[in-house]
Tab-separated table of C-alpha atoms in Angstrom:
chain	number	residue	atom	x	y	z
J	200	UNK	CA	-4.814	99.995	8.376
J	201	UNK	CA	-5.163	96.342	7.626
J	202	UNK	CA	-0.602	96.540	6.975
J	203	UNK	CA	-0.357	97.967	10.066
J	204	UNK	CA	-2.833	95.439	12.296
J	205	UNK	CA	-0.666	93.119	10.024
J	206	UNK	CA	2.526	93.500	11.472
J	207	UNK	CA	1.114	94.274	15.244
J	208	UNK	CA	-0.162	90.475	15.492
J	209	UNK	CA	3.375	89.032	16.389
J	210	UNK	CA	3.788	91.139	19.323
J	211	UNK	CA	-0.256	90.466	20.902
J	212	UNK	CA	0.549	86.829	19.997
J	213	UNK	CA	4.159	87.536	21.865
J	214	UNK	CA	1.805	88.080	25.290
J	215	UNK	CA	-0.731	85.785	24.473
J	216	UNK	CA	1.822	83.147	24.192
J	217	UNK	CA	3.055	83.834	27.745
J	218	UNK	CA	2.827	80.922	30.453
J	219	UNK	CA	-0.220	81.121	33.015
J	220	UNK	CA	1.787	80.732	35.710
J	221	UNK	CA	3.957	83.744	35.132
J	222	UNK	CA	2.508	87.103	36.729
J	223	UNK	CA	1.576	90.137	34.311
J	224	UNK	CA	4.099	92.454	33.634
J	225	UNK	CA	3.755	95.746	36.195
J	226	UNK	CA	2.457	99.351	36.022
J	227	UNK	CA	6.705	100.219	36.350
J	228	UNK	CA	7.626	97.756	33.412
J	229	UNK	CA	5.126	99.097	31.138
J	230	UNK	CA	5.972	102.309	31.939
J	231	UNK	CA	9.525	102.188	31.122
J	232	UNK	CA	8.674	100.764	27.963
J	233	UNK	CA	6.333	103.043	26.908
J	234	UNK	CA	9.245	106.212	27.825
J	235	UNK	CA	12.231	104.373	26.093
J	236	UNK	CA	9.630	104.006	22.927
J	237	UNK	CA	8.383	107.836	23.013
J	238	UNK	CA	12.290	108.819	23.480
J	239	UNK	CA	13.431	106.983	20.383
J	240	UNK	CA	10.260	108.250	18.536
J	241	UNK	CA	11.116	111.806	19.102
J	242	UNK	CA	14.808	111.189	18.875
J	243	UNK	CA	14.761	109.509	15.367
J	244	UNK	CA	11.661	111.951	13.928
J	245	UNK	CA	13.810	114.536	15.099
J	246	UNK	CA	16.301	114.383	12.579
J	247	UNK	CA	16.823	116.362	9.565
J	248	UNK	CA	16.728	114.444	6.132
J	249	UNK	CA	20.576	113.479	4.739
J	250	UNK	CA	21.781	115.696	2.351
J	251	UNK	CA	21.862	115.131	-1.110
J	252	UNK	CA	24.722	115.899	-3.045
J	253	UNK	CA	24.738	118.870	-5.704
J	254	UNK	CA	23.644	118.814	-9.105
J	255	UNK	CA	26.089	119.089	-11.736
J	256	UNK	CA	24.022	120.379	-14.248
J	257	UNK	CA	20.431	122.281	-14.095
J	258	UNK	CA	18.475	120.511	-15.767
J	259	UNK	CA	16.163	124.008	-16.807
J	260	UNK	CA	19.491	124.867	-18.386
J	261	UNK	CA	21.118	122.047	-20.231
J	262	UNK	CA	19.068	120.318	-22.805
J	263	UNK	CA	20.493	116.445	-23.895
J	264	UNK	CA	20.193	115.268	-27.066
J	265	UNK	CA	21.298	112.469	-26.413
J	266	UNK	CA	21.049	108.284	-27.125
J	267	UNK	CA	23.667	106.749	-24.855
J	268	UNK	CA	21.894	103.161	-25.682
J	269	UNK	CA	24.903	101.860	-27.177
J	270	UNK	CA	27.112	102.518	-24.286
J	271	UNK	CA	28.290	101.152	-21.062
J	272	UNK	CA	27.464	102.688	-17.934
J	273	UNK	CA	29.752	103.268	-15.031
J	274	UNK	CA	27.139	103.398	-12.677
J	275	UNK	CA	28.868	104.398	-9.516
J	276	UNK	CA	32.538	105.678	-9.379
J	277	UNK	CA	35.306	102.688	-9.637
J	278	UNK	CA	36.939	102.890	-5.851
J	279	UNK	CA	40.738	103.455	-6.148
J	280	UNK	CA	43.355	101.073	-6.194
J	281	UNK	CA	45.809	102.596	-4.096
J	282	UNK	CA	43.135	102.520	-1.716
J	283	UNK	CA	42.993	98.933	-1.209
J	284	UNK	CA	47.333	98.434	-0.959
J	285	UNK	CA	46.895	101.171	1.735
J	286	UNK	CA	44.588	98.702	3.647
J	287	UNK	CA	46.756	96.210	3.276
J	288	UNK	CA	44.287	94.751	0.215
J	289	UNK	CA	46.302	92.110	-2.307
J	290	UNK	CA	44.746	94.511	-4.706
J	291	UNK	CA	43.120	91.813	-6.988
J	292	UNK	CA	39.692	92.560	-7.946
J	293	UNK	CA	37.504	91.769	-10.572
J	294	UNK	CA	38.447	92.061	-14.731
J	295	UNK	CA	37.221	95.583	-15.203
J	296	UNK	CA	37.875	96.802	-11.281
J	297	UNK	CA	41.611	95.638	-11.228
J	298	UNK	CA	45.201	97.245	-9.806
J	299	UNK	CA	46.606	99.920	-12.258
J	300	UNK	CA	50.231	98.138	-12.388
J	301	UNK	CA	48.004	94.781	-13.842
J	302	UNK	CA	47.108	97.311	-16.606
J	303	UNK	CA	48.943	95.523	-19.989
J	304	UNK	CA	47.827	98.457	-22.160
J	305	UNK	CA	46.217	101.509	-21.118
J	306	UNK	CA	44.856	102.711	-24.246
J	307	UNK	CA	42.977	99.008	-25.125
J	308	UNK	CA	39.579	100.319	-24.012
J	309	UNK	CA	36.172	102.070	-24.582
J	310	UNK	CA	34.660	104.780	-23.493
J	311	UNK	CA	32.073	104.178	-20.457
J	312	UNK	CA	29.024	106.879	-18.966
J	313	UNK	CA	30.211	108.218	-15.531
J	314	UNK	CA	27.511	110.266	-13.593
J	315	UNK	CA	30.649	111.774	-11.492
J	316	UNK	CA	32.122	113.325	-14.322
J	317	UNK	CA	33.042	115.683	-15.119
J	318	UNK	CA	36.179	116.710	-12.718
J	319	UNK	CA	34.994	120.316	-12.555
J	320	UNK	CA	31.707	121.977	-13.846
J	321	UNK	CA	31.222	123.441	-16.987
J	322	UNK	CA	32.099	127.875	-16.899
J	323	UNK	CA	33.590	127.400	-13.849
J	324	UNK	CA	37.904	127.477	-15.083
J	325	UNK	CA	38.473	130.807	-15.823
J	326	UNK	CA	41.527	129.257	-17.492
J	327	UNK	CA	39.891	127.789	-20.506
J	328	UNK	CA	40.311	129.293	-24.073
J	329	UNK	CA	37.042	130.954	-25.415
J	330	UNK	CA	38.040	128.362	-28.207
J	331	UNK	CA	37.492	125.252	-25.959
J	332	UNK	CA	34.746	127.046	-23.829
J	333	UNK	CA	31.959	124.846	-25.517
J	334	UNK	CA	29.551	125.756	-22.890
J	335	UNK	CA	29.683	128.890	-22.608
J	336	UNK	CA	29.470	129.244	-26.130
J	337	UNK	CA	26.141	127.735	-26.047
J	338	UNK	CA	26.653	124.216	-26.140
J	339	UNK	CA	23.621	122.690	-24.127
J	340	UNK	CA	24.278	118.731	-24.628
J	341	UNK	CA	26.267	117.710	-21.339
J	342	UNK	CA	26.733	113.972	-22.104
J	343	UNK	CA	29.896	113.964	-24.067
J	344	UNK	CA	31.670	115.476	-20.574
J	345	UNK	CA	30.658	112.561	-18.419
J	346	UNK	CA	32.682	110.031	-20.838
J	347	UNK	CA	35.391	107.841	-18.802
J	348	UNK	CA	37.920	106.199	-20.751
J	349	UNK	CA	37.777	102.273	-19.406
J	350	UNK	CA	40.888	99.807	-20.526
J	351	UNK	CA	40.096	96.450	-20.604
J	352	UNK	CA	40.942	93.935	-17.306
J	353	UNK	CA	41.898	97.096	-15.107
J	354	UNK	CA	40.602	100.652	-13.787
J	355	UNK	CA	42.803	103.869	-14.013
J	356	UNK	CA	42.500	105.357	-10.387
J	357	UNK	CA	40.531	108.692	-10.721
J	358	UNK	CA	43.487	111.460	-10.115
J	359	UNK	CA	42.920	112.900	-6.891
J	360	UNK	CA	43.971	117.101	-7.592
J	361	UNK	CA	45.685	117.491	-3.729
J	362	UNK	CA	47.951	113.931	-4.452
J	363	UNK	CA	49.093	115.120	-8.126
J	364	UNK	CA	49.874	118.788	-6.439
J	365	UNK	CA	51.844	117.092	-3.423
J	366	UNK	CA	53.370	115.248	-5.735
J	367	UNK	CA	53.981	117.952	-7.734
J	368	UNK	CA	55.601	120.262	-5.298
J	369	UNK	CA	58.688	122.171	-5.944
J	370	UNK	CA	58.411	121.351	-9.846
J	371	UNK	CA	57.983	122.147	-12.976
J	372	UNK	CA	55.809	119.820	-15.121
J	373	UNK	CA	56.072	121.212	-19.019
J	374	UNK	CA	53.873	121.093	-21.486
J	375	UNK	CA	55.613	121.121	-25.195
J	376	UNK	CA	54.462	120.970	-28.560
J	377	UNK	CA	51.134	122.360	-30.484
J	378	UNK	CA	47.719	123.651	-29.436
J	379	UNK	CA	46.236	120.062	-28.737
J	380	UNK	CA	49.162	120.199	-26.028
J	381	UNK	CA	47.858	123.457	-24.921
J	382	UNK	CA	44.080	121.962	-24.895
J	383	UNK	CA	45.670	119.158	-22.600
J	384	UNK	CA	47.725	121.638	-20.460
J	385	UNK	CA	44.303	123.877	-19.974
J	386	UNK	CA	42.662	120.506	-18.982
J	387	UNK	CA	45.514	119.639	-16.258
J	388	UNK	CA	45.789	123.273	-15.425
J	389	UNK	CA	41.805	123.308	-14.487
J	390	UNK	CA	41.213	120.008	-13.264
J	391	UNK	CA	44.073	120.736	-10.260
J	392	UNK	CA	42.463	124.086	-9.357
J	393	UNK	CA	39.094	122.324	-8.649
J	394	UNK	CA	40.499	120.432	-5.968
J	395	UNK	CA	42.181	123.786	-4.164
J	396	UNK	CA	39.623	125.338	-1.360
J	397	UNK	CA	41.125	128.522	-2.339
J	398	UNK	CA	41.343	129.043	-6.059
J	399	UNK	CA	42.767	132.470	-6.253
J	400	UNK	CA	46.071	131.103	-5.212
J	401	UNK	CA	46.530	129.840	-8.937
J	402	UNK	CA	47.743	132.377	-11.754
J	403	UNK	CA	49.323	132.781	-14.724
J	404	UNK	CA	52.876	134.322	-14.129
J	405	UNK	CA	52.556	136.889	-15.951
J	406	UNK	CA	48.879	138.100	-15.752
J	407	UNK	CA	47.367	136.853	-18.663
J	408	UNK	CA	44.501	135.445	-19.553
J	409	UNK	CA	44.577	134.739	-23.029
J	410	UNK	CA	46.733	131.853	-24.274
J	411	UNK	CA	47.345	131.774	-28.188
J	412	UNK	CA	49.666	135.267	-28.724
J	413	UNK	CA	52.849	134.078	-27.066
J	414	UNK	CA	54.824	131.187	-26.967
J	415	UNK	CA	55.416	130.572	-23.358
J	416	UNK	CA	52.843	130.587	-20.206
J	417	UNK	CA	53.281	129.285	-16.953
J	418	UNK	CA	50.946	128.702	-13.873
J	419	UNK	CA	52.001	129.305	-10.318
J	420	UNK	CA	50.408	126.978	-7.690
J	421	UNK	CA	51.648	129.012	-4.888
J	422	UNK	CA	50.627	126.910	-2.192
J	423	UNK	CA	52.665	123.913	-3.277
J	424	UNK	CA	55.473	125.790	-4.891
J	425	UNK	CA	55.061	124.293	-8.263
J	426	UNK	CA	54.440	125.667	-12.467
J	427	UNK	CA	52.502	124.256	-14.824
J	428	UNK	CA	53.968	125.140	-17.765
J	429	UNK	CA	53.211	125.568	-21.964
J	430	UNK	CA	55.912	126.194	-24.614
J	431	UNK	CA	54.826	126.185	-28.304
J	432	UNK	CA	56.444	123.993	-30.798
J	433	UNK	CA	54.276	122.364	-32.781
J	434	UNK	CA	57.342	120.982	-34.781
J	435	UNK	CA	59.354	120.291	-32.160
J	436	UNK	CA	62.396	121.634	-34.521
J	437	UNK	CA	63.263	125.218	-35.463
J	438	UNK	CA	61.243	127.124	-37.381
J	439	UNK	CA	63.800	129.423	-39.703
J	440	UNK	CA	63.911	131.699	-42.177
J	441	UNK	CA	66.119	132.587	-45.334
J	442	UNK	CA	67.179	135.095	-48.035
J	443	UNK	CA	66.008	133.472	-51.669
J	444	UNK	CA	67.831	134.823	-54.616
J	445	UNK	CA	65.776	137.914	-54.905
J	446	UNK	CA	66.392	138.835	-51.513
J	447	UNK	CA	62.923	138.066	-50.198
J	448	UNK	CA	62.650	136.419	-47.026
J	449	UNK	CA	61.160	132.932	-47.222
J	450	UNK	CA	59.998	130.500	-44.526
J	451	UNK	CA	61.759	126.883	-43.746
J	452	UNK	CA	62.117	124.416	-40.985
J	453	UNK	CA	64.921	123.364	-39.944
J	454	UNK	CA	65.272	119.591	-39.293
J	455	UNK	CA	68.512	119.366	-38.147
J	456	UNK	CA	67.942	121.663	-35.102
J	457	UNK	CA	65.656	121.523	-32.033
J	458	UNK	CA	63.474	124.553	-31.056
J	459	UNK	CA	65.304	126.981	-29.238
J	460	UNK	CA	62.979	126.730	-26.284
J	461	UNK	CA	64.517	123.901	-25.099
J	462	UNK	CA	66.664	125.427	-23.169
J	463	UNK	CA	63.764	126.617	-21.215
J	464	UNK	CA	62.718	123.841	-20.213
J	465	UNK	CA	65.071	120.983	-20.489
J	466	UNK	CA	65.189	121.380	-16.395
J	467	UNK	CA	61.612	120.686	-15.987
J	468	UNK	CA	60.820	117.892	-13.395
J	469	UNK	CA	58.140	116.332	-16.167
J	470	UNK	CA	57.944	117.114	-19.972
J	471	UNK	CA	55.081	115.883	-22.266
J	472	UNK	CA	55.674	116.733	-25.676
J	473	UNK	CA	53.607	116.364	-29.001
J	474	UNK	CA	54.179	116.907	-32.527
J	475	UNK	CA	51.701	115.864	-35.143
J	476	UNK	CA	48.983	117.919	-36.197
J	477	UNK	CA	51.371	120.447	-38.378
J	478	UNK	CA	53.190	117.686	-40.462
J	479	UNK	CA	49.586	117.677	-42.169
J	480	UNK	CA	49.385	121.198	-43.106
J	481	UNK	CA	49.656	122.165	-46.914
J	482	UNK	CA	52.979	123.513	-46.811
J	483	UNK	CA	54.399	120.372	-44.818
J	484	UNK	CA	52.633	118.069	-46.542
J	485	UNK	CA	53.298	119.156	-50.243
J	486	UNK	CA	57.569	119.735	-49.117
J	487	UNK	CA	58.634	121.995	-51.485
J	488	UNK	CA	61.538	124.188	-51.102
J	489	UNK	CA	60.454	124.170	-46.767
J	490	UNK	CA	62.692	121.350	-45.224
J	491	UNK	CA	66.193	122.336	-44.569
J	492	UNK	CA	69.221	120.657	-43.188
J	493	UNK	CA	72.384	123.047	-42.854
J	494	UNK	CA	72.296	125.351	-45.678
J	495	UNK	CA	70.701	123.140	-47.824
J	496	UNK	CA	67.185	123.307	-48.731
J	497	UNK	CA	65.459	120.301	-50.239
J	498	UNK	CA	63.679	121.156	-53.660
J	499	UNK	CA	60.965	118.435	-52.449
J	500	UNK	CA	60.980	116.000	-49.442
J	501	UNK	CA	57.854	114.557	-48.381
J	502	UNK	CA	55.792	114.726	-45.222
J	503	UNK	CA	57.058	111.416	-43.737
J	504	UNK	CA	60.941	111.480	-44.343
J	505	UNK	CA	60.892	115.079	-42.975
J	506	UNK	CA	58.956	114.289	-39.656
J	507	UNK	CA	61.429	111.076	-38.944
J	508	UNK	CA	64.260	113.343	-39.686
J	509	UNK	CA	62.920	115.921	-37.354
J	510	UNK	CA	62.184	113.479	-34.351
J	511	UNK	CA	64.971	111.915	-34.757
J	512	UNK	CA	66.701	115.322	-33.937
J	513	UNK	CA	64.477	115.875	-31.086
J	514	UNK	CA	65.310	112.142	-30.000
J	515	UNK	CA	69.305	112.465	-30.316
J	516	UNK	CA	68.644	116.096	-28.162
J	517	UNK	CA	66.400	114.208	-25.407
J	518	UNK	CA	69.661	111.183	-25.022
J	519	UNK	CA	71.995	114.249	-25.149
J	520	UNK	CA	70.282	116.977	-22.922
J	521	UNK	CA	67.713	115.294	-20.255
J	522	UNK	CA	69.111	113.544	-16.812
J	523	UNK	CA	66.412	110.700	-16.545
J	524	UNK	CA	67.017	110.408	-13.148
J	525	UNK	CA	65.822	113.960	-12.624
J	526	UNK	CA	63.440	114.329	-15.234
J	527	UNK	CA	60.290	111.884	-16.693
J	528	UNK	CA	59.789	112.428	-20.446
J	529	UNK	CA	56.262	111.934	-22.235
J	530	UNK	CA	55.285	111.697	-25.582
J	531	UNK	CA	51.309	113.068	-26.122
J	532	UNK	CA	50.623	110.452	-29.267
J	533	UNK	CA	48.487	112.111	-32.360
J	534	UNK	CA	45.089	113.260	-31.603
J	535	UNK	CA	42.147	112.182	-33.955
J	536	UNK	CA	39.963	114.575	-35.903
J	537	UNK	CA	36.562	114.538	-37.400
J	538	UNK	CA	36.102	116.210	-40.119
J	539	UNK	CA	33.153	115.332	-42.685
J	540	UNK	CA	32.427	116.819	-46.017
J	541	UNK	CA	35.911	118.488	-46.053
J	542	UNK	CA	39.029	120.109	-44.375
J	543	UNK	CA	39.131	122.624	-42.064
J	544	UNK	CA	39.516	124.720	-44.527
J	545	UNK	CA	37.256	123.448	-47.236
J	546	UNK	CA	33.605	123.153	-45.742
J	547	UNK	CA	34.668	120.604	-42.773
J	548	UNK	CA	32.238	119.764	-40.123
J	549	UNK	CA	31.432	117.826	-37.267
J	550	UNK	CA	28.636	119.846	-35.358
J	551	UNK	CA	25.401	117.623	-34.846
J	552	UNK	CA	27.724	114.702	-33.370
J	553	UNK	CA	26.446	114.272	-29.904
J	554	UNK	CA	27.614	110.676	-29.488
J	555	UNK	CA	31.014	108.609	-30.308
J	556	UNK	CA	31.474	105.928	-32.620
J	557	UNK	CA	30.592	103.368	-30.606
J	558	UNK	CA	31.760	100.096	-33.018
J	559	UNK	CA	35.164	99.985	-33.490
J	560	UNK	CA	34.836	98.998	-37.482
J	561	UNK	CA	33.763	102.758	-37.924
J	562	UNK	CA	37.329	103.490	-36.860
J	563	UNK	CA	39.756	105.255	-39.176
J	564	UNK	CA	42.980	103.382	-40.395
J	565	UNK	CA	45.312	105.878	-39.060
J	566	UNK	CA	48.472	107.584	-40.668
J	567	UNK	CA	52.546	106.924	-41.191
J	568	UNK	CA	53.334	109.362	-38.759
J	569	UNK	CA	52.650	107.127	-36.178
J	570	UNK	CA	54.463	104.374	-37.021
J	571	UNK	CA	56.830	106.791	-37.557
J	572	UNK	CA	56.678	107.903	-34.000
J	573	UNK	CA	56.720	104.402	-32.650
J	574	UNK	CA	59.701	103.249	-34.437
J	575	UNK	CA	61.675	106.640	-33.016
J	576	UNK	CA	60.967	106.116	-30.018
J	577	UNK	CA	61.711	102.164	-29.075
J	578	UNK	CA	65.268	103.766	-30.473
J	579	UNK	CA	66.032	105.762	-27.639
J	580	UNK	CA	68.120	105.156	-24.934
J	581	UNK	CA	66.207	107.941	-22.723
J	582	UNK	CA	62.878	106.109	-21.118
J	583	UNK	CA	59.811	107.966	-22.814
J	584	UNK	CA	55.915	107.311	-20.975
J	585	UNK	CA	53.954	107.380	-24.519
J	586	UNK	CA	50.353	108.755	-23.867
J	587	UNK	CA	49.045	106.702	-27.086
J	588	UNK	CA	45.708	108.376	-27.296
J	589	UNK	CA	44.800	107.863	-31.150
J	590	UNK	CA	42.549	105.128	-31.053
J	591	UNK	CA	40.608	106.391	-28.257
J	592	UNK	CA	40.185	109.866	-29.242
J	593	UNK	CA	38.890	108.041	-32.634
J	594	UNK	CA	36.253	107.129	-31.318
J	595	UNK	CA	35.032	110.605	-30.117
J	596	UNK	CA	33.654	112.737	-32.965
J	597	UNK	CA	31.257	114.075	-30.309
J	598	UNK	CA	33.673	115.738	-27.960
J	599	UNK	CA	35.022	118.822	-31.130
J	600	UNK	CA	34.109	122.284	-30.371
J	601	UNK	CA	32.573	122.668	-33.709
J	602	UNK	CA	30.698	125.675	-34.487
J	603	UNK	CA	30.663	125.856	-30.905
J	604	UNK	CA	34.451	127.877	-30.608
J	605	UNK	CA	32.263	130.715	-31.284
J	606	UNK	CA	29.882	132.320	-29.337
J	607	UNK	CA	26.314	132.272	-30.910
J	608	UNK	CA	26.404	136.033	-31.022
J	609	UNK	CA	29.500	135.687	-33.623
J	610	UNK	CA	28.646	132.965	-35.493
J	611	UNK	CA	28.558	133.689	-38.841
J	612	UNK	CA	26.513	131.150	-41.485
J	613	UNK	CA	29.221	128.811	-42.931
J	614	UNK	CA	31.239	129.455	-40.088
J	615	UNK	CA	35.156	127.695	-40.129
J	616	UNK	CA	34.162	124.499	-37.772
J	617	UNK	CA	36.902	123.016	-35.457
J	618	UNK	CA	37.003	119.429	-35.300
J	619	UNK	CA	40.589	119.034	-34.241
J	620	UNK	CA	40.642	120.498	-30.665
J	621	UNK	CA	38.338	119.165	-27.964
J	622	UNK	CA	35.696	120.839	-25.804
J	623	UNK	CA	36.773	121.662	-21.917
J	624	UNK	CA	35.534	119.654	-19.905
J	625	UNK	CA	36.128	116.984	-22.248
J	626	UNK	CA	38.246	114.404	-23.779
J	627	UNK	CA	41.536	115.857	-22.671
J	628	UNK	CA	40.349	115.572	-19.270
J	629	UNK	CA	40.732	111.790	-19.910
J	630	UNK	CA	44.126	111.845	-21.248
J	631	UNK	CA	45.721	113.754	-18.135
J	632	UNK	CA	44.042	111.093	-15.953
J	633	UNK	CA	45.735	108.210	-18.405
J	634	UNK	CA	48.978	110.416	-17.444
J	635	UNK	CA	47.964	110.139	-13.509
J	636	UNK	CA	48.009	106.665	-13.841
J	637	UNK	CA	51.209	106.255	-16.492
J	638	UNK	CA	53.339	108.027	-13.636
J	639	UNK	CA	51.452	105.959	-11.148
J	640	UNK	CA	52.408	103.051	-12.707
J	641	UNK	CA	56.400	104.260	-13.295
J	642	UNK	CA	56.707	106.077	-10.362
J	643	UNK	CA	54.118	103.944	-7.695
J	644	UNK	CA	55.673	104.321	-4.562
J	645	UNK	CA	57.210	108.047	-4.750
J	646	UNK	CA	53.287	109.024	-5.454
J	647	UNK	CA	51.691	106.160	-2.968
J	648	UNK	CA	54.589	108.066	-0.154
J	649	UNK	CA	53.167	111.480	-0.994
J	650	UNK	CA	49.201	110.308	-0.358
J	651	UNK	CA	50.300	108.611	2.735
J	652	UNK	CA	51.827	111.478	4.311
């Protein structure tokens, strides 16, 4: 009572204040007042409550674990750069907030909590492997999906779905290489079906909807006339196969020739390729009697010479084969994994990890290969966008499926852990945003003429 006599005073002292000579204020004045008051009353008190937005996550139903203490937050979603050029904005905003063409290095960053992530709700791509299906295999801990990669002095613009499939119409955008290309293609594949009203225009060509048997898949965006596309080659050469002496038919690869898929998609409006994960495998990595050039087959040949010789075939092809006037080329770098106590195939495990290395002296001193890759690449004469993802995917031992590429129900105790592939929603997500932005950044004013339209 006493707040509200409080703030009445000023208006009493208001008439008291009044000069003598003037007359009171009439019956008619006071009415009026007293209507235009009651109509705003029942005007304003009238009005239903805003609406909140939705909840990503129940919070009856997902149970976090986790200590995000030593993180940044992202408190409220970065606004888009392209944004301000439309308005006519210079575009220069503050170190963190900045233009993605000021970005010197894309992948010089950390990893930053964003409560608008992630780009589409856990279960809700019917699209996702059962593999990378962390939630519903029974994966309750939601923070390691609301993870934003952040470089340092600019802001990647969050990819708007509808842009990308404008953009996208009337192509073919290819995924090549292993099964961390078709994690990323699953992540691309999902994250532009969100953004359609009506979902059931997206399918995979030919029906299915399990990806790991063959080596080709494609999805049809029908309203904007466009594929999304996976070949596998996780060497990115031919696999072959000879006669030895006793007539038994063993298993090589051939460095000297590219994967006969190429042909398939050497048209393709944008390829990102990878190759990386396979070179570590025991029968690459030991060499013997496996590499062959011609009809030759080396006795030994390690790991290292064998994947230079076998990018450099797939470079010479690229200079040979793609019109870089037609077509972008991209080069997925190697994806970190996060194994403890082992291999993959000797006790290896990562489950428990619910948040990334967060100190960058915890990081891993990475392999030849990708110097190896690097060196290939500033060789050739065909541009190549390289998606250089290893340091920042170091950092996130939290985002593996882990036990979790199971359901609960087959779990077995001492169950084969993956810590090589990444949970969907999840880190990938992040990479085919850094791609967003690469083409953004290469190709700014084809995609700024598609948004505008």
């Amino acid at each position: 009572m006493s707040t509200h006599l409080a703030q009445t005073k000023p208006k009493m002292a208001f008439f008291k204040n009044l000069p003598r000579e003037a007359p009171p204020p009439s019956f008619a004045a006071i009415t009026a007042l007293s209507v235009t008051l009651l109509f705003f009353f029942l005007t304003f008190s009238s009005r239903a409550p805003p609406t909140l937005p939705p909840v990503i996550f129940n919070p009856q139903l997902v149970i976090s674990f986790y200590d995000a203490s030593g993180i940044p937050t992202l408190s409220a979603p970065q606004s888009d750069p392209l944004d301000a050029t439309e308005n006519g904005e210079d575009g220069i905003q503050e170190e963190g907030n900045g233009d993605v063409q000021s970005c010197v290095d894309l992948f010089d960053g950390m990893w930053v909590l964003d409560d608008s992530l992630p780009s589409y709700l856990p279960g809700s791509c019917p699209f996702i492997d059962a593999a990378f299906d962390c939630y519903a295999n029974g994966r309750r801990d939601a923070n390691y999906t609301k993870l934003r990669w952040q470089p340092k002095g600019c802001t990647i613009p969050r990819m708007d779905g509808k842009t990308m499939l404008e953009f996208l119409r009337g192509k073919r955008l290819a995924f090549v290489g292993d099964s961390l290309n078709r994690n990323m293609w699953e992540s691309l594949v999902c994250m532009l079906r969100n953004s359609l009203t009506n979902k059931s225009t997206v399918f995979e060509a030919s029906g299915r909807r399990e990806f790991k048997a063959e080596s080709f898949y494609s999805f049809i965006f029908t309203e904007y006339n466009c594929s999304i596309e996976f070949f596998r080659s996780p060497f990115l050469v031919q696999q072959w196969e000879i006669q030895d002496s006793s007539g038994r038919n063993r298993e090589t690869l051939r460095l000297d020739k590219v994967d006969n898929s190429s042909e398939k998609y050497r048209d393709a409006d944008i390829i990102v390729f990878n190759s990386g994960h396979w070179w570590t495998h025991e029968k690459t990595s030991k060499g013997l009697n496996y590499y062959q050039e011609g009809d030759k087959v080396h006795p030994q040949m390690s790991s290292g010479e064998a994947y230079r010789k076998a990018l450099t075939t797939w470079a010479r092809w690229i200079d040979a084969n793609i019109d870089p006037d037609r077509t972008q080329v991209v080069f997925r770098g190697y994806s970190w994994t996060h194994y403890s106590g082992g291999q993959w195939n000797s006790g290896g495990s990562c489950d428990g990890e619910i948040q990334p290395i967060t100190d960058e002296r915890h990081l891993a001193h990475y392999p030849a290969l990708i110097s190896i890759l690097d060196s290939i690449l500033l060789e050739m004469k065909t541009p190549v966008l390289y998606l250089n993802i290893t340091r920042m995917t170091d950092y996130r031992k939290d985002g593996h499926p882990s036990v979790y590429r199971y359901p609960e129900k087959e779990r077995k105790q001492n169950v084969v852990q993956d810590c090589s592939h990444w949970c969907l929603p999840g880190v990938p997500d992040s990479w085919n945003e850094l791609l967003y932005a690469m083409l953004l950044q290469r190709l700014g004013s084809e995609i700024r003429s598609v948004q505008s339209e």
